[in-house]
Coordinates of C-alpha atoms and ligand atoms in Angstrom, one line a residue:
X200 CA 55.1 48.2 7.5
X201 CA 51.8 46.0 8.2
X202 CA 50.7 45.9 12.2
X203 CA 51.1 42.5 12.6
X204 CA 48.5 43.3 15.5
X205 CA 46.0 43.3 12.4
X206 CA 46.3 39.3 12.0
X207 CA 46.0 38.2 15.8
X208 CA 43.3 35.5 15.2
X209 CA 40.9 35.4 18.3
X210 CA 38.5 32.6 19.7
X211 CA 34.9 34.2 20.7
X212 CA 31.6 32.8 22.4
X213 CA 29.7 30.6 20.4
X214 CA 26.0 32.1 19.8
X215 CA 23.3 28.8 21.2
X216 CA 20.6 31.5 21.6
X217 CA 19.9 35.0 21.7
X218 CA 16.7 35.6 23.8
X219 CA 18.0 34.5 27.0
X220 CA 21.8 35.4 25.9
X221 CA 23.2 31.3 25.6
X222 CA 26.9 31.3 24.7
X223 CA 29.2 29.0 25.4
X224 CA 33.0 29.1 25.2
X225 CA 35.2 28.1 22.5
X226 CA 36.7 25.5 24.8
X227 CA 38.6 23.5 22.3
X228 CA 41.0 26.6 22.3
X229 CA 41.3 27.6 25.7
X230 CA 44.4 27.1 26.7
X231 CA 45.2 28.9 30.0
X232 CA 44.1 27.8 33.6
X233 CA 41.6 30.2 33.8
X234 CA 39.0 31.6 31.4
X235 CA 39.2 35.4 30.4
X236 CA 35.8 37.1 31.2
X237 CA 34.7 37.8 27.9
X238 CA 35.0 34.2 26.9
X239 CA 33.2 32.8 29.9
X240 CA 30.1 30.7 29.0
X241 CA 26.8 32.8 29.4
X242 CA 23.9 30.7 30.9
X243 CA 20.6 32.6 31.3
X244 CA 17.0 31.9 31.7
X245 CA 15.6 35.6 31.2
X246 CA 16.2 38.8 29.8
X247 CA 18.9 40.5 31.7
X248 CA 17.6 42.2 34.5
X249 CA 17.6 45.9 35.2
X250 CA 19.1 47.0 38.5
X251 CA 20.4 50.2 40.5
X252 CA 23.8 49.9 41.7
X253 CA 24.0 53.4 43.3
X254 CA 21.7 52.0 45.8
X255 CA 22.4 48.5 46.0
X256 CA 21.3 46.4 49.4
X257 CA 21.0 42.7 50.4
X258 CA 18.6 41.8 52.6
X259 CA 18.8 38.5 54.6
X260 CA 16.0 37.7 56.2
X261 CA 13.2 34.5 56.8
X262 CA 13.9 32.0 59.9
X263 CA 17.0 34.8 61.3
X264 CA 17.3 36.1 64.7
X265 CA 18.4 39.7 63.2
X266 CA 17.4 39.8 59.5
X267 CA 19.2 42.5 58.1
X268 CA 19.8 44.6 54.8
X269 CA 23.9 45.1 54.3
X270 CA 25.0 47.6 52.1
X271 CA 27.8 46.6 49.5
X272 CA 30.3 48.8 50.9
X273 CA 29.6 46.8 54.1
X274 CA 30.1 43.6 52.1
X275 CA 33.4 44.7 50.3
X276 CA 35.0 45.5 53.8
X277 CA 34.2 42.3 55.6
X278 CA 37.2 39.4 55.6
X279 CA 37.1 37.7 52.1
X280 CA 37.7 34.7 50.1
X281 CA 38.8 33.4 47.0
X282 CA 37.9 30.3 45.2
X283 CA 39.0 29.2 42.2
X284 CA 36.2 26.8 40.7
X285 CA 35.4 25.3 37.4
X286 CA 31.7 26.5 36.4
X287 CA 29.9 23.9 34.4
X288 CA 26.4 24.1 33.5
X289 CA 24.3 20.8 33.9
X290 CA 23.5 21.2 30.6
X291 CA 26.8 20.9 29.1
X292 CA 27.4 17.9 26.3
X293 CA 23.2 17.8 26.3
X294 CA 23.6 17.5 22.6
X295 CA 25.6 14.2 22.6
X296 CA 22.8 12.5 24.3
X297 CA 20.9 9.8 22.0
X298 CA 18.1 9.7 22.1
X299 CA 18.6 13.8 21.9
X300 CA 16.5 15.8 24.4
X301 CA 14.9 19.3 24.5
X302 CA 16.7 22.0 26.0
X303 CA 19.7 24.2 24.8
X304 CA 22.0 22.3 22.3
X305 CA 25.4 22.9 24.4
X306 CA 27.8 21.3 22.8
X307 CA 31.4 21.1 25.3
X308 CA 31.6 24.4 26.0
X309 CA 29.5 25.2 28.9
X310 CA 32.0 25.4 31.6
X311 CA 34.6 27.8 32.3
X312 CA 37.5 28.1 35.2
X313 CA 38.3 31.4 37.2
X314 CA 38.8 32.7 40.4
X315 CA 36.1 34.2 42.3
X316 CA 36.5 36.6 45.2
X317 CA 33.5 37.0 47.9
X318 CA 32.1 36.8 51.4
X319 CA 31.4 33.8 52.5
X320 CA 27.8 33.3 53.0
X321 CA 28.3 31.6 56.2
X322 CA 29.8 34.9 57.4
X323 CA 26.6 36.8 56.6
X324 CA 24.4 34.2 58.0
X325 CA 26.4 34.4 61.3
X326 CA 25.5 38.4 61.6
X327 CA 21.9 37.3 61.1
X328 CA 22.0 34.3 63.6
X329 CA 19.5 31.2 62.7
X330 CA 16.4 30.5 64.2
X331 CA 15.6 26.7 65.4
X332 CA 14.2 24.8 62.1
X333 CA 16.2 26.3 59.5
X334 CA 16.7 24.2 57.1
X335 CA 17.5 25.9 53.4
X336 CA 18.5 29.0 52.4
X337 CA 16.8 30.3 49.5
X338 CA 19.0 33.0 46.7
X339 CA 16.8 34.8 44.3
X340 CA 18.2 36.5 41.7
X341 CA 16.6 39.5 40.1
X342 CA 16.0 38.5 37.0
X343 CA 12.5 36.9 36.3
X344 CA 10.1 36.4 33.5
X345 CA 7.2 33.6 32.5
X346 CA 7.7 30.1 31.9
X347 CA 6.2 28.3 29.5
X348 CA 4.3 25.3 31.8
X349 CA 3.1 27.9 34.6
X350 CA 1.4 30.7 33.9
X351 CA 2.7 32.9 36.2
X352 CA 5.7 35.1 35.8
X353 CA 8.9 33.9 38.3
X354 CA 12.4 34.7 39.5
X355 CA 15.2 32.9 39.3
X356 CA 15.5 31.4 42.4
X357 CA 17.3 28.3 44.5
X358 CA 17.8 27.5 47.3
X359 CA 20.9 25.3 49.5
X360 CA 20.5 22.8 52.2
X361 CA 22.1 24.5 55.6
X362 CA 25.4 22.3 55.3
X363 CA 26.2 23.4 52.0
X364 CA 25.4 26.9 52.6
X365 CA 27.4 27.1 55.5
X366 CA 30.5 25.4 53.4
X367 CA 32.9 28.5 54.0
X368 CA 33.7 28.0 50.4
X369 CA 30.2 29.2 49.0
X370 CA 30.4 32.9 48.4
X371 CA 28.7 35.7 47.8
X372 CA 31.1 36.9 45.0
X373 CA 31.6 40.5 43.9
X374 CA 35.3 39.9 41.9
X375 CA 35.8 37.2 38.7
X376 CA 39.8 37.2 38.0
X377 CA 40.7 40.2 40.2
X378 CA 37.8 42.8 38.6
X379 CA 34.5 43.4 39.8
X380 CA 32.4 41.0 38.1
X381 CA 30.7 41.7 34.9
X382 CA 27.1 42.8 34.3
X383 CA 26.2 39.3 32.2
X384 CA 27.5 37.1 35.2
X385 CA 26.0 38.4 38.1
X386 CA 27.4 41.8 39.1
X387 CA 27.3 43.4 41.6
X388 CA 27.0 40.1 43.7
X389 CA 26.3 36.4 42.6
X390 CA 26.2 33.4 44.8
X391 CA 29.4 30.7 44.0
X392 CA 28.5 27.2 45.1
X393 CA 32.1 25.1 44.6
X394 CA 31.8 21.5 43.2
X395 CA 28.0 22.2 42.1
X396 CA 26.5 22.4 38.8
X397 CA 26.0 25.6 37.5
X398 CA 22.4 26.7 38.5
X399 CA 23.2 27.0 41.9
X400 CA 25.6 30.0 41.6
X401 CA 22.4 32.7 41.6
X402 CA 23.6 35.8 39.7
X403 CA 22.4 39.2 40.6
X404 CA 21.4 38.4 44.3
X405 CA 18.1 40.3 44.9
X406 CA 17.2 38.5 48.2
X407 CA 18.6 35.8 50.7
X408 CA 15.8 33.6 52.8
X409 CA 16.0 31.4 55.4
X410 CA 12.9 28.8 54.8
X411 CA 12.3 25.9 57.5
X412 CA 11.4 23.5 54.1
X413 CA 12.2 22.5 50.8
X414 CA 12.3 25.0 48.7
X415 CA 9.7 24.4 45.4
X416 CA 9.8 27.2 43.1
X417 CA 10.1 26.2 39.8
X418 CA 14.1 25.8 39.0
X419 CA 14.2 23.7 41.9
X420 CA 11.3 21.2 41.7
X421 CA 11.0 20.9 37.9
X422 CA 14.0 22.2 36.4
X423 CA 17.3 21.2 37.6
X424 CA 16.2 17.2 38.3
X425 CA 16.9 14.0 36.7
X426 CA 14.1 12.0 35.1
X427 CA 15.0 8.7 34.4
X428 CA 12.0 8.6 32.3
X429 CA 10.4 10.0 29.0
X430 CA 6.9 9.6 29.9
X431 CA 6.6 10.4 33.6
X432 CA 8.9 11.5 36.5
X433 CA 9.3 8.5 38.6
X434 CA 12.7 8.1 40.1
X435 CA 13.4 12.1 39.9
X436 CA 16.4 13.3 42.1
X437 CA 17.8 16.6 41.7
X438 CA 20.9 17.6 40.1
X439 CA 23.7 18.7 42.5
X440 CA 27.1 17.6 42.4
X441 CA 29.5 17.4 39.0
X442 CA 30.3 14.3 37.5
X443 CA 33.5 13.5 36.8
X444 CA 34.4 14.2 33.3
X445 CA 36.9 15.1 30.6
X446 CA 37.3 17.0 27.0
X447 CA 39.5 16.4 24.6
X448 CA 40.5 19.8 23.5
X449 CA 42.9 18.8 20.4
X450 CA 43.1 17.6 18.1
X451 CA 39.3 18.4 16.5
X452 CA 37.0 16.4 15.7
X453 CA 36.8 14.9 12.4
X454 CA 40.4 16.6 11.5
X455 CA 42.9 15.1 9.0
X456 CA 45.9 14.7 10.3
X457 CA 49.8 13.2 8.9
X458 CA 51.4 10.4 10.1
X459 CA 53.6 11.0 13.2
X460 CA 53.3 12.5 16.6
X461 CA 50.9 14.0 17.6
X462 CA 50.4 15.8 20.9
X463 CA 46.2 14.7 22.2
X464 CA 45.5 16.7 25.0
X465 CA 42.7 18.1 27.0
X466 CA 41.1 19.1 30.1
X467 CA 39.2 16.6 33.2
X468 CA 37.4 17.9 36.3
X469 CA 35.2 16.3 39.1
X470 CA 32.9 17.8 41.6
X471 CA 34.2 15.0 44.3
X472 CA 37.6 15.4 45.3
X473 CA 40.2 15.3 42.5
X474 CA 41.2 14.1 39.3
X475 CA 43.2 10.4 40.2
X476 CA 43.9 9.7 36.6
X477 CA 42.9 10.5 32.8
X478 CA 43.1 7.7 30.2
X479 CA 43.4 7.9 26.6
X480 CA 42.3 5.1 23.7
X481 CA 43.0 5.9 20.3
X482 CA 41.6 2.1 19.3
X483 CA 37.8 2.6 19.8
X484 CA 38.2 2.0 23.8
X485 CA 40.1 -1.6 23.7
X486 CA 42.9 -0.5 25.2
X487 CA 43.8 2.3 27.4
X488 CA 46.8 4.4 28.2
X489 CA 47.1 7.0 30.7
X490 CA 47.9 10.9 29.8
X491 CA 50.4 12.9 32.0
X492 CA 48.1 15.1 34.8
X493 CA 48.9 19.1 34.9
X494 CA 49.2 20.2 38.8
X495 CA 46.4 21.4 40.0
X496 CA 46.2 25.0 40.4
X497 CA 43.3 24.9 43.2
X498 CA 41.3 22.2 44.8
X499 CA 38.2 23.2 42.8
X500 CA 40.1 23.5 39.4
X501 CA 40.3 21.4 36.1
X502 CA 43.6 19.5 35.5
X503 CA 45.0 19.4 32.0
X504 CA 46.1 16.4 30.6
X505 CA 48.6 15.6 27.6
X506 CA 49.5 12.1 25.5
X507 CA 51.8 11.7 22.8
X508 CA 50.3 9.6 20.5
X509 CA 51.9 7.9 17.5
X510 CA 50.1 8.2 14.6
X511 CA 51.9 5.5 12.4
X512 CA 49.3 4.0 9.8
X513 CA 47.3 5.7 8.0
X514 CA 43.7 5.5 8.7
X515 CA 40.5 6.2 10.5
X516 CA 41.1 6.6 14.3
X517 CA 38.1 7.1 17.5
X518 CA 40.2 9.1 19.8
X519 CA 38.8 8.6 23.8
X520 CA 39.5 10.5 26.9
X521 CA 38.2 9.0 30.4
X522 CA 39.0 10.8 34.2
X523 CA 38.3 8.9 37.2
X524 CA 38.7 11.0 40.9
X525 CA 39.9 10.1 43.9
X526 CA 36.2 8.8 45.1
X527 CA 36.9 6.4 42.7
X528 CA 34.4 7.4 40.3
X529 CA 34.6 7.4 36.4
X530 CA 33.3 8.4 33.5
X531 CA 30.6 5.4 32.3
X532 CA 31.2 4.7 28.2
X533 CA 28.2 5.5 28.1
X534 CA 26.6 8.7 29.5
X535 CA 22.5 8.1 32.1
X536 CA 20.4 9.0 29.7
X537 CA 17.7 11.2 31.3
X538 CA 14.6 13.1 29.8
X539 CA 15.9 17.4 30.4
X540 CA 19.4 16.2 29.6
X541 CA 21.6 16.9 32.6
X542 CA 24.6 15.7 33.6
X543 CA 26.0 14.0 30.6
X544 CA 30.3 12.4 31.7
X545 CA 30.4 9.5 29.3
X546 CA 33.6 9.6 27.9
X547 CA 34.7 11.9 25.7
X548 CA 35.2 10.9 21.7
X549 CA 36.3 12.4 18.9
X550 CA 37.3 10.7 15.5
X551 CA 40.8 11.8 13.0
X552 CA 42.0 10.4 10.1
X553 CA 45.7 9.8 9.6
X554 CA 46.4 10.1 5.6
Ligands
MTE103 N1 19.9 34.9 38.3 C1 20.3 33.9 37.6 N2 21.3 33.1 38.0 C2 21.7 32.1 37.3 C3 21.1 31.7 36.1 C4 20.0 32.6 35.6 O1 19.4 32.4 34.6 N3 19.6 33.6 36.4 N4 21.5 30.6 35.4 C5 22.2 29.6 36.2 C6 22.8 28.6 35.4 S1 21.8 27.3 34.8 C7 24.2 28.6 35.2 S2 24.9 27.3 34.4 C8 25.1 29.7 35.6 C9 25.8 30.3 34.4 O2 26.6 31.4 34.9 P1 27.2 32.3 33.8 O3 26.2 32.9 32.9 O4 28.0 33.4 34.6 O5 28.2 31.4 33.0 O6 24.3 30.7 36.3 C10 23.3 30.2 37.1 N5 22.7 31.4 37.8
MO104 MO1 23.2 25.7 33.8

C-alpha cells in the first residue's frame, strides 16, 4: 500500500529576497484564523543577528526613575497577555502600485494572523517609573548593518509615542501560537504594537529607552514615512496605523473557471476599529454586493468573508473586494500613490474567465 502521507500537497513561503531573508506567505491558501509559524511572512532589514540566550537581559533605561536590567525569567513570571493581531508589513501590495516604486516587490502576502503572548510594556515601564519629559520610548533590536544613503553602520531601531506604548495591548512578546517564539521573528523577545504596521513590532529587543524627543534614527525619519512626492519630500508623515483593506483569496487571478457557482471569498482587516462591511463586484466596480462577515475571533483579527457568485455567461470577468470599518473608512478604488510605496488599500482585483 502507498502512504497516502506521500501526496499531502503543502503551501510554503514565497522567496522575495535572500540577503535580508524576505518571504512572504502563500496567503491565497491560508485558510485557518491563524497563520502556522513556518508560514508567517519574514520581514528583515539585516542579516540575522547573533545573540546569547543563556545570558539574556533587558535593560530599560533613558528618562526612568529606576532604569533597570530584567532577566527573562523575571519577564516570563510577571502577569501576561495575549493578543491576537494581524501583522501586515507597510510594504504589502507595493507591487500593485503604478507608477511601480523601489523597494521589495511584496505581492499580498505580507501579513499574517496569530496570537502573541507577552508582558505588557506598560508593566515594565511602571517598575522603572518615568521621569518628567518623557515623551518616546525607543526599541532597538539587535540586528544592525549599513544602509546604503548613510555611511555609517545602524540598528534596527523605533521608537513609540508614550500613549501608544503605554496601550496595555503592546507587548513585549516571548510566545507566537502558544510556543516560544521562533529565532526568524524575534525570539527570545520582540515588541507587538496592535493595529500598527509592521515595523513597529522590533524583533530581538536588545535595549528599551526612554528619550524626552522624537526619535530620528534612520527607520524612523526616512524609512517608514509617506512621500507624496517623487522628487522631494514635502508633505512626509509617517506611517502608523493600517488601512483598511481586503484580499481576495479565491478564486486566483487570471484562472479559468466553468459556468456556475462559484464560492469568491477572502479575507478584510483594519487598523481602526472593525470590519463594518466587505463588498464584492464581479462587473468591473458598477455594482456592488455585500459578502457574508466571518465572526471575529479577536478585536485585532482579520474577518473572512464569502459570496456566492453566479457565474452564468461565459466570459471575461474583474472580480473586486472592498472593506469599510466601523470609523467609516474604506478602501479608495484607487490606492495614494507615494514614492517608498507604503500603505497600498485600494481595492482588491483580480480577473477570471468563465468558458
Ligand atoms: N529587529 C528588527 N525588527 C523588525 C524588523 C527588522 O528588520 N529588524 N522588520 C520590521 C518589519 S518592517 C516588519 S513588517 C516586521 C516583520 O516581522 P516578521 O519577520 O516576524 O514577519 O518586523 C519588524 N521588526
Ligand atoms: Mo515591514
Amino acid at each position: 500500500m502507498e502512504d497516502p502521507k506521500h501526496h499531502v500537497v503543502k503551501p510554503y513561503l514565497v522567496t522575495r529576497s535572500l540577503q535580508p531573508e524576505n518571504q512572504e506567505t502563500p496567503i491565497q491558501f491560508m485558510e485557518s484564523d491563524s497563520i502556522p509559524k513556518h508560514l508567517f511572512y519574514r520581514r528583515n532589514h539585516f542579516s540575522y543577528p547573533k545573540l546569547a540566550y543563556s545570558n539574556y537581559f533587558l535593560p530599560i533605561n533613558g528618562l526612568v526613575t529606576n532604569p533597570i536590567l530584567v532577566s527573562l525569567q523575571t519577564i516570563l513570571q510577571l502577569p501576561s497577555r495575549t493578543v491576537e493581531i494581524v501583522l501586515e508589513c507597510s510594504g504589502n501590495k507595493r507591487s500593485l502600485f503604478e507608477p511601480k516604486v523601489f523597494g521589495e516587490q511584496w505581492k499580498k502576502g505580507a501579513i499574517s494572523l496569530g496570537v502573541w503572548k507577552g508582558v505588557p510594556l506598560r508593566s515594565l515601564l511602571e517598575v522603572t517609573g518615568l521621569k518628567k519629559g518623557a515623551k518616546e520610548v525607543v526599541v532597538e533590536g539587535y540586528d544592525f548593518g549599513e544602509r546604503s544613503d548613510l555611511d555609517k553602520v545602524f540598528s534596527y531601531a523605533r521608537s513609540l509615542p508614550l500613549e501608544k506604548a503605554l496601550h496595555p495591548d503592546t507587548i513585549i512578546a516571548y510566545e507566537y501560537n502558544n510556543q516560544p517564539i521562533s529565532f526568524k521573528h524575534g525570539h527570545p523577545l520582540r515588541l507587538i504594537v496592535p493595529q500598527w504596521y509592521g515595523m513597529a513590532s522590533v524583533k530581538w529587543i536588545k535595549q528599551i529607552s526612554v528619550i524626552a524627543s522624537d526619535f530620528n534614527g534612520p527607520f524612523q525619519s526616512i524609512d517608514y514615512q509617506y512621500y507624496p512626492n517623487q522628487d522631494n519630500d514635502n508633505g512626509a508623515y509617517p506611517v502608523t496605523t493600517i488601512h483598511v483593506n481586503s484580499t481576495i483569496q479565491k478564486p486566483l487571478d487570471m484562472a479559468k473557471l466553468n459556468t456556475g457557482t462559484h464560492v469568491i471569498k477572502g479575507i478584510a482587516w483594519t487598523g481602526k476599529g472593525k470590519i463594518s462591511k466587505v463588498e464584492i463586484s464581479t462587473d468591473h466596480g458598477d455594482t456592488w454586493v455585500e459578502g457574508k462577515l466571518s465572526q471575529y475571533s479577536s478585536n485585532y483579527s482579520w474577518v473572512s468573508w464569502t459570496y456566492d457568485w453566479v457565474a452564468a455567461k461565459k466570459g471575461m470577468y474583474s472580480i473586486m473586494s472592498r472593506a469599510s470599518d466601523s470609523h467609516g473608512r474604506t478602501q479608495p478604488m484607487k490606492p495614494v500613490w507615494n514614492r517608498n510605496g507604503y500603505g497600498y488599500n485600494a481595492v482588491d482585483r483580480i480577473k477570471v474567465k468563465v468558458e
